[in-house]
Amino acid sequence: GAVVSQHPSRVICKSGTSVKIECRSLDFQATTMFWYRQFPKQSLMLMATSNEGSKATYEQGVEKDKFLINHASLTLSTLTVTSAHPEDSSFYICSARAGTVNYGYTFGSGTRLTVV
Amino acid sequence: QKEVEQNSGPLSVPEGAIASLNCTYSDRGSQSFFWYRQYSGKSPELIMFIYSNGDKEDGRFTAQLNKASQYVSLLIRDSQPSDSATYLCAVNVHIQGAQKLVFGQGTRLTINP
């Protein structure tokens, strides 16, 4: 089945630094990938839609200059949290769709970001 | 606003019983519906998808869809302690030419041995 690999699984960084999270589709090409954020005991909130070769589409309220998304190839999308602050600490999850929407969206294993 | 509503629970069910999880959605144009299971600290994993009215069965799981009532449900038969998790209902919506998945808040299910 479709596999999405996400790295790192866990990262701790100092306040003010930047962190890059990678999301790769291993056995399929993903023209579109999605980035979610999940705070404790809350559901997944879509942050942005990453489109290969074009600019990402951000959801309302998500700062595009803070959460930089690059989708340079059909198998790789990256999310960079710039100038991270403690309130950015969260569980970040990427997903991609293999084939038609009826087959669902496959999720990466997630990245637990802690900003200290 | 494309909304998906779930009872957050917690829902407690004895082992071996049927667990029933419910979800309503607001976008009448939605065609595809998904149930994901999420264990604590892990990412969601797809259990089932459904896009036709009626029931769809896969092992111990049955998804039910009623588009007229904008209602989706998931039944888990012969519940096992390993089924204890948060279950997320998700709906594929079309917004401004793009498709995206909108999640409900999730129902926390506990199966008691």
CSV table of C-alpha atoms in Angstrom, one decimal:
chain,number,residue,atom,x,y,z
A,1,GLY,CA,0.0,0.0,0.0
A,2,ALA,CA,0.9,3.7,-0.2
A,3,VAL,CA,3.5,4.7,2.3
A,4,VAL,CA,4.3,8.2,3.5
A,5,SER,CA,7.6,8.7,5.4
A,6,GLN,CA,8.0,11.6,7.7
A,7,HIS,CA,11.2,12.8,9.5
A,8,PRO,CA,12.2,13.5,12.1
A,9,SER,CA,9.7,11.8,14.4
A,10,ARG,CA,10.7,14.0,17.3
A,11,VAL,CA,12.6,17.2,17.6
A,12,ILE,CA,13.5,19.7,20.4
A,13,CYS,CA,14.7,23.1,19.4
A,14,LYS,CA,15.5,26.4,21.1
A,15,SER,CA,13.2,29.3,20.8
A,16,GLY,CA,14.0,31.5,17.8
A,17,THR,CA,15.6,28.7,15.7
A,18,SER,CA,14.1,27.0,12.6
A,19,VAL,CA,13.1,23.4,12.2
A,20,LYS,CA,12.6,21.5,8.9
A,21,ILE,CA,10.3,18.5,8.6
A,22,GLU,CA,10.4,16.2,5.6
A,23,CYS,CA,7.5,14.2,4.1
A,24,ARG,CA,8.2,11.7,1.4
A,25,SER,CA,5.9,9.5,-0.6
A,26,LEU,CA,7.8,6.2,-0.9
A,27,ASP,CA,6.0,4.2,-3.6
A,28,PHE,CA,3.8,6.7,-5.4
A,29,GLN,CA,3.9,10.2,-6.8
A,30,ALA,CA,2.1,12.8,-4.9
A,31,THR,CA,1.3,16.0,-6.7
A,32,THR,CA,-0.5,17.2,-3.6
A,33,MET,CA,0.5,16.8,0.0
A,34,PHE,CA,-1.2,18.2,3.1
A,35,TRP,CA,0.2,19.5,6.4
A,36,TYR,CA,-1.7,19.2,9.6
A,37,ARG,CA,-1.1,20.3,13.2
A,38,GLN,CA,-2.6,18.6,16.2
A,39,PHE,CA,-2.5,20.0,19.7
A,40,PRO,CA,-3.1,17.7,22.7
A,41,LYS,CA,-6.6,16.3,22.9
A,42,GLN,CA,-7.6,18.1,19.8
A,43,SER,CA,-8.3,17.0,16.3
A,44,LEU,CA,-6.1,17.5,13.2
A,45,MET,CA,-6.2,21.0,11.8
A,46,LEU,CA,-5.2,21.5,8.2
A,47,MET,CA,-2.5,24.1,7.9
A,48,ALA,CA,-1.7,24.1,4.2
A,49,THR,CA,-1.9,22.2,1.0
A,50,SER,CA,1.4,21.7,-0.7
A,51,ASN,CA,1.3,21.5,-4.5
A,52,GLU,CA,4.3,20.2,-6.5
A,53,GLY,CA,6.0,23.0,-8.5
A,54,SER,CA,3.8,25.8,-7.2
A,55,LYS,CA,3.1,27.8,-4.1
A,56,ALA,CA,1.4,26.2,-1.2
A,57,THR,CA,-2.2,27.1,-0.2
A,58,TYR,CA,-2.5,28.1,3.4
A,59,GLU,CA,-5.6,27.8,5.6
A,60,GLN,CA,-7.0,30.9,7.1
A,61,GLY,CA,-5.1,32.0,10.2
A,62,VAL,CA,-1.9,30.1,9.3
A,63,GLU,CA,1.1,32.4,8.8
A,64,LYS,CA,2.8,31.5,5.5
A,65,ASP,CA,6.0,33.3,6.4
A,66,LYS,CA,6.3,31.3,9.6
A,67,PHE,CA,5.5,27.9,8.1
A,68,LEU,CA,7.4,27.7,4.9
A,69,ILE,CA,6.4,24.8,2.6
A,70,ASN,CA,8.4,23.6,-0.3
A,71,HIS,CA,7.2,20.8,-2.7
A,72,ALA,CA,10.0,20.6,-5.2
A,73,SER,CA,9.4,17.1,-6.4
A,74,LEU,CA,6.6,14.6,-6.8
A,75,THR,CA,7.8,12.7,-3.7
A,76,LEU,CA,9.0,15.3,-1.3
A,77,SER,CA,7.4,18.1,0.6
A,78,THR,CA,9.0,20.0,3.5
A,79,LEU,CA,7.7,22.2,6.2
A,80,THR,CA,10.0,24.6,7.9
A,81,VAL,CA,8.9,26.3,11.1
A,82,THR,CA,10.8,29.5,11.2
A,83,SER,CA,11.7,31.4,14.4
A,84,ALA,CA,10.0,28.8,16.5
A,85,HIS,CA,8.4,29.7,19.8
A,86,PRO,CA,7.0,27.5,22.6
A,87,GLU,CA,3.4,28.0,21.3
A,88,ASP,CA,4.5,26.2,18.1
A,89,SER,CA,5.1,23.1,20.0
A,90,SER,CA,2.7,20.5,18.6
A,91,PHE,CA,2.4,17.3,16.6
A,92,TYR,CA,2.8,18.0,12.9
A,93,ILE,CA,1.5,15.4,10.4
A,94,CYS,CA,1.8,15.3,6.6
A,95,SER,CA,-0.5,13.3,4.3
A,96,ALA,CA,-0.7,12.5,0.7
A,97,ARG,CA,-3.2,10.9,-1.6
A,98,ALA,CA,-2.4,8.0,-3.8
A,99,GLY,CA,-4.7,7.7,-6.7
A,100,THR,CA,-8.3,8.9,-6.4
A,101,VAL,CA,-9.8,10.4,-3.3
A,102,ASN,CA,-11.8,7.3,-2.7
A,103,TYR,CA,-8.7,5.5,-1.6
A,104,GLY,CA,-8.2,7.9,1.3
A,105,TYR,CA,-5.3,9.9,2.4
A,106,THR,CA,-2.2,8.3,3.8
A,107,PHE,CA,-0.6,9.9,6.7
A,108,GLY,CA,3.1,10.2,7.8
A,109,SER,CA,4.1,9.1,11.2
A,110,GLY,CA,4.1,12.6,12.5
A,111,THR,CA,6.7,14.9,14.1
A,112,ARG,CA,6.5,15.9,17.7
A,113,LEU,CA,8.0,19.4,17.9
A,114,THR,CA,9.0,20.8,21.3
A,115,VAL,CA,10.3,24.4,21.4
A,116,VAL,CA,12.1,25.3,24.6
B,1,GLN,CA,-17.6,26.6,6.9
B,2,LYS,CA,-17.3,22.9,6.2
B,3,GLU,CA,-17.9,21.3,9.5
B,4,VAL,CA,-17.7,17.7,10.8
B,5,GLU,CA,-19.2,17.0,14.2
B,6,GLN,CA,-18.5,14.1,16.5
B,7,ASN,CA,-19.3,13.3,20.1
B,8,SER,CA,-15.9,13.7,21.8
B,9,GLY,CA,-16.8,11.0,24.4
B,10,PRO,CA,-15.3,9.3,26.1
B,11,LEU,CA,-17.3,6.3,25.0
B,12,SER,CA,-16.9,3.2,27.2
B,13,VAL,CA,-17.9,-0.2,25.9
B,14,PRO,CA,-17.4,-3.7,27.4
B,15,GLU,CA,-15.2,-6.1,25.6
B,16,GLY,CA,-17.2,-8.2,23.1
B,17,ALA,CA,-19.9,-5.6,22.7
B,18,ILE,CA,-20.7,-3.4,19.7
B,19,ALA,CA,-19.2,0.1,19.7
B,20,SER,CA,-21.2,2.7,17.8
B,21,LEU,CA,-19.5,5.9,16.6
B,22,ASN,CA,-21.4,8.7,15.0
B,23,CYS,CA,-20.6,11.7,12.8
B,24,THR,CA,-22.5,14.5,11.1
B,25,TYR,CA,-21.3,16.8,8.4
B,26,SER,CA,-22.5,20.1,7.0
B,27,ASP,CA,-21.5,20.1,3.3
B,28,ARG,CA,-24.2,18.4,1.3
B,29,GLY,CA,-21.9,18.2,-1.7
B,30,SER,CA,-19.4,15.9,0.0
B,31,GLN,CA,-19.1,12.5,-1.6
B,32,SER,CA,-16.3,10.7,0.3
B,33,PHE,CA,-16.2,9.8,3.9
B,34,PHE,CA,-13.5,8.3,6.0
B,35,TRP,CA,-12.9,6.8,9.4
B,36,TYR,CA,-9.5,6.9,10.9
B,37,ARG,CA,-8.2,5.4,14.1
B,38,GLN,CA,-5.5,7.3,16.1
B,39,TYR,CA,-3.7,5.8,19.1
B,40,SER,CA,-2.2,8.3,21.5
B,41,GLY,CA,1.0,9.9,20.2
B,42,LYS,CA,0.6,8.3,16.8
B,43,SER,CA,-0.7,9.5,13.4
B,44,PRO,CA,-4.1,8.5,12.1
B,45,GLU,CA,-4.5,5.2,10.2
B,46,LEU,CA,-7.3,4.6,7.8
B,47,ILE,CA,-10.0,2.1,8.8
B,48,MET,CA,-12.6,2.5,6.2
B,49,PHE,CA,-13.9,4.8,3.5
B,50,ILE,CA,-17.4,5.0,2.2
B,51,TYR,CA,-19.1,7.0,-0.6
B,52,SER,CA,-22.3,5.2,-1.3
B,53,ASN,CA,-25.5,5.3,0.8
B,54,GLY,CA,-25.9,2.2,3.0
B,55,ASP,CA,-23.6,-0.1,4.8
B,56,LYS,CA,-20.1,-1.2,4.0
B,57,GLU,CA,-18.5,-4.0,6.0
B,58,ASP,CA,-14.9,-4.9,6.5
B,59,GLY,CA,-14.2,-7.6,9.1
B,60,ARG,CA,-15.5,-6.3,12.4
B,61,PHE,CA,-16.1,-2.8,11.1
B,62,THR,CA,-19.2,-1.5,9.4
B,63,ALA,CA,-19.5,2.0,8.0
B,64,GLN,CA,-22.9,3.4,7.4
B,65,LEU,CA,-23.7,6.5,5.3
B,66,ASN,CA,-26.9,8.4,5.0
B,67,LYS,CA,-26.4,11.4,2.7
B,68,ALA,CA,-30.0,12.7,3.1
B,69,SER,CA,-29.4,13.0,6.8
B,70,GLN,CA,-25.7,13.9,6.4
B,71,TYR,CA,-24.8,11.2,8.8
B,72,VAL,CA,-21.9,8.7,8.9
B,73,SER,CA,-21.4,6.0,11.5
B,74,LEU,CA,-18.9,3.3,12.4
B,75,LEU,CA,-19.8,0.1,14.1
B,76,ILE,CA,-17.2,-2.1,15.7
B,77,ARG,CA,-18.4,-5.6,16.5
B,78,ASP,CA,-16.8,-7.9,19.1
B,79,SER,CA,-14.9,-4.9,20.5
B,80,GLN,CA,-11.4,-5.7,21.8
B,81,PRO,CA,-9.2,-3.8,24.2
B,82,SER,CA,-6.9,-3.0,21.3
B,83,ASP,CA,-9.7,-1.1,19.7
B,84,SER,CA,-9.3,1.6,22.5
B,85,ALA,CA,-8.3,4.7,20.6
B,86,THR,CA,-9.6,8.0,19.3
B,87,TYR,CA,-11.7,7.6,16.1
B,88,LEU,CA,-11.7,10.4,13.7
B,89,CYS,CA,-14.4,11.0,11.1
B,90,ALA,CA,-13.2,12.8,8.0
B,91,VAL,CA,-15.0,14.2,5.1
B,92,ASN,CA,-13.5,15.1,1.7
B,93,VAL,CA,-14.7,18.6,0.7
B,94,HIS,CA,-14.3,20.7,-2.3
B,95,ILE,CA,-13.4,24.3,-1.6
B,96,GLN,CA,-12.5,26.8,-4.4
B,97,GLY,CA,-11.5,24.0,-6.8
B,98,ALA,CA,-9.4,22.1,-4.3
B,99,GLN,CA,-10.1,18.9,-2.4
B,100,LYS,CA,-9.2,18.6,1.2
B,101,LEU,CA,-10.0,16.4,4.2
B,102,VAL,CA,-11.8,18.0,7.1
B,103,PHE,CA,-11.8,16.1,10.4
B,104,GLY,CA,-14.2,15.9,13.3
B,105,GLN,CA,-12.9,16.4,16.8
B,106,GLY,CA,-12.7,12.7,17.3
B,107,THR,CA,-14.4,10.2,19.7
B,108,ARG,CA,-12.3,8.6,22.4
B,109,LEU,CA,-13.3,5.0,22.7
B,110,THR,CA,-12.3,2.8,25.6
B,111,ILE,CA,-13.0,-1.0,25.6
B,112,ASN,CA,-13.2,-2.4,29.1
B,113,PRO,CA,-12.0,-6.0,29.6
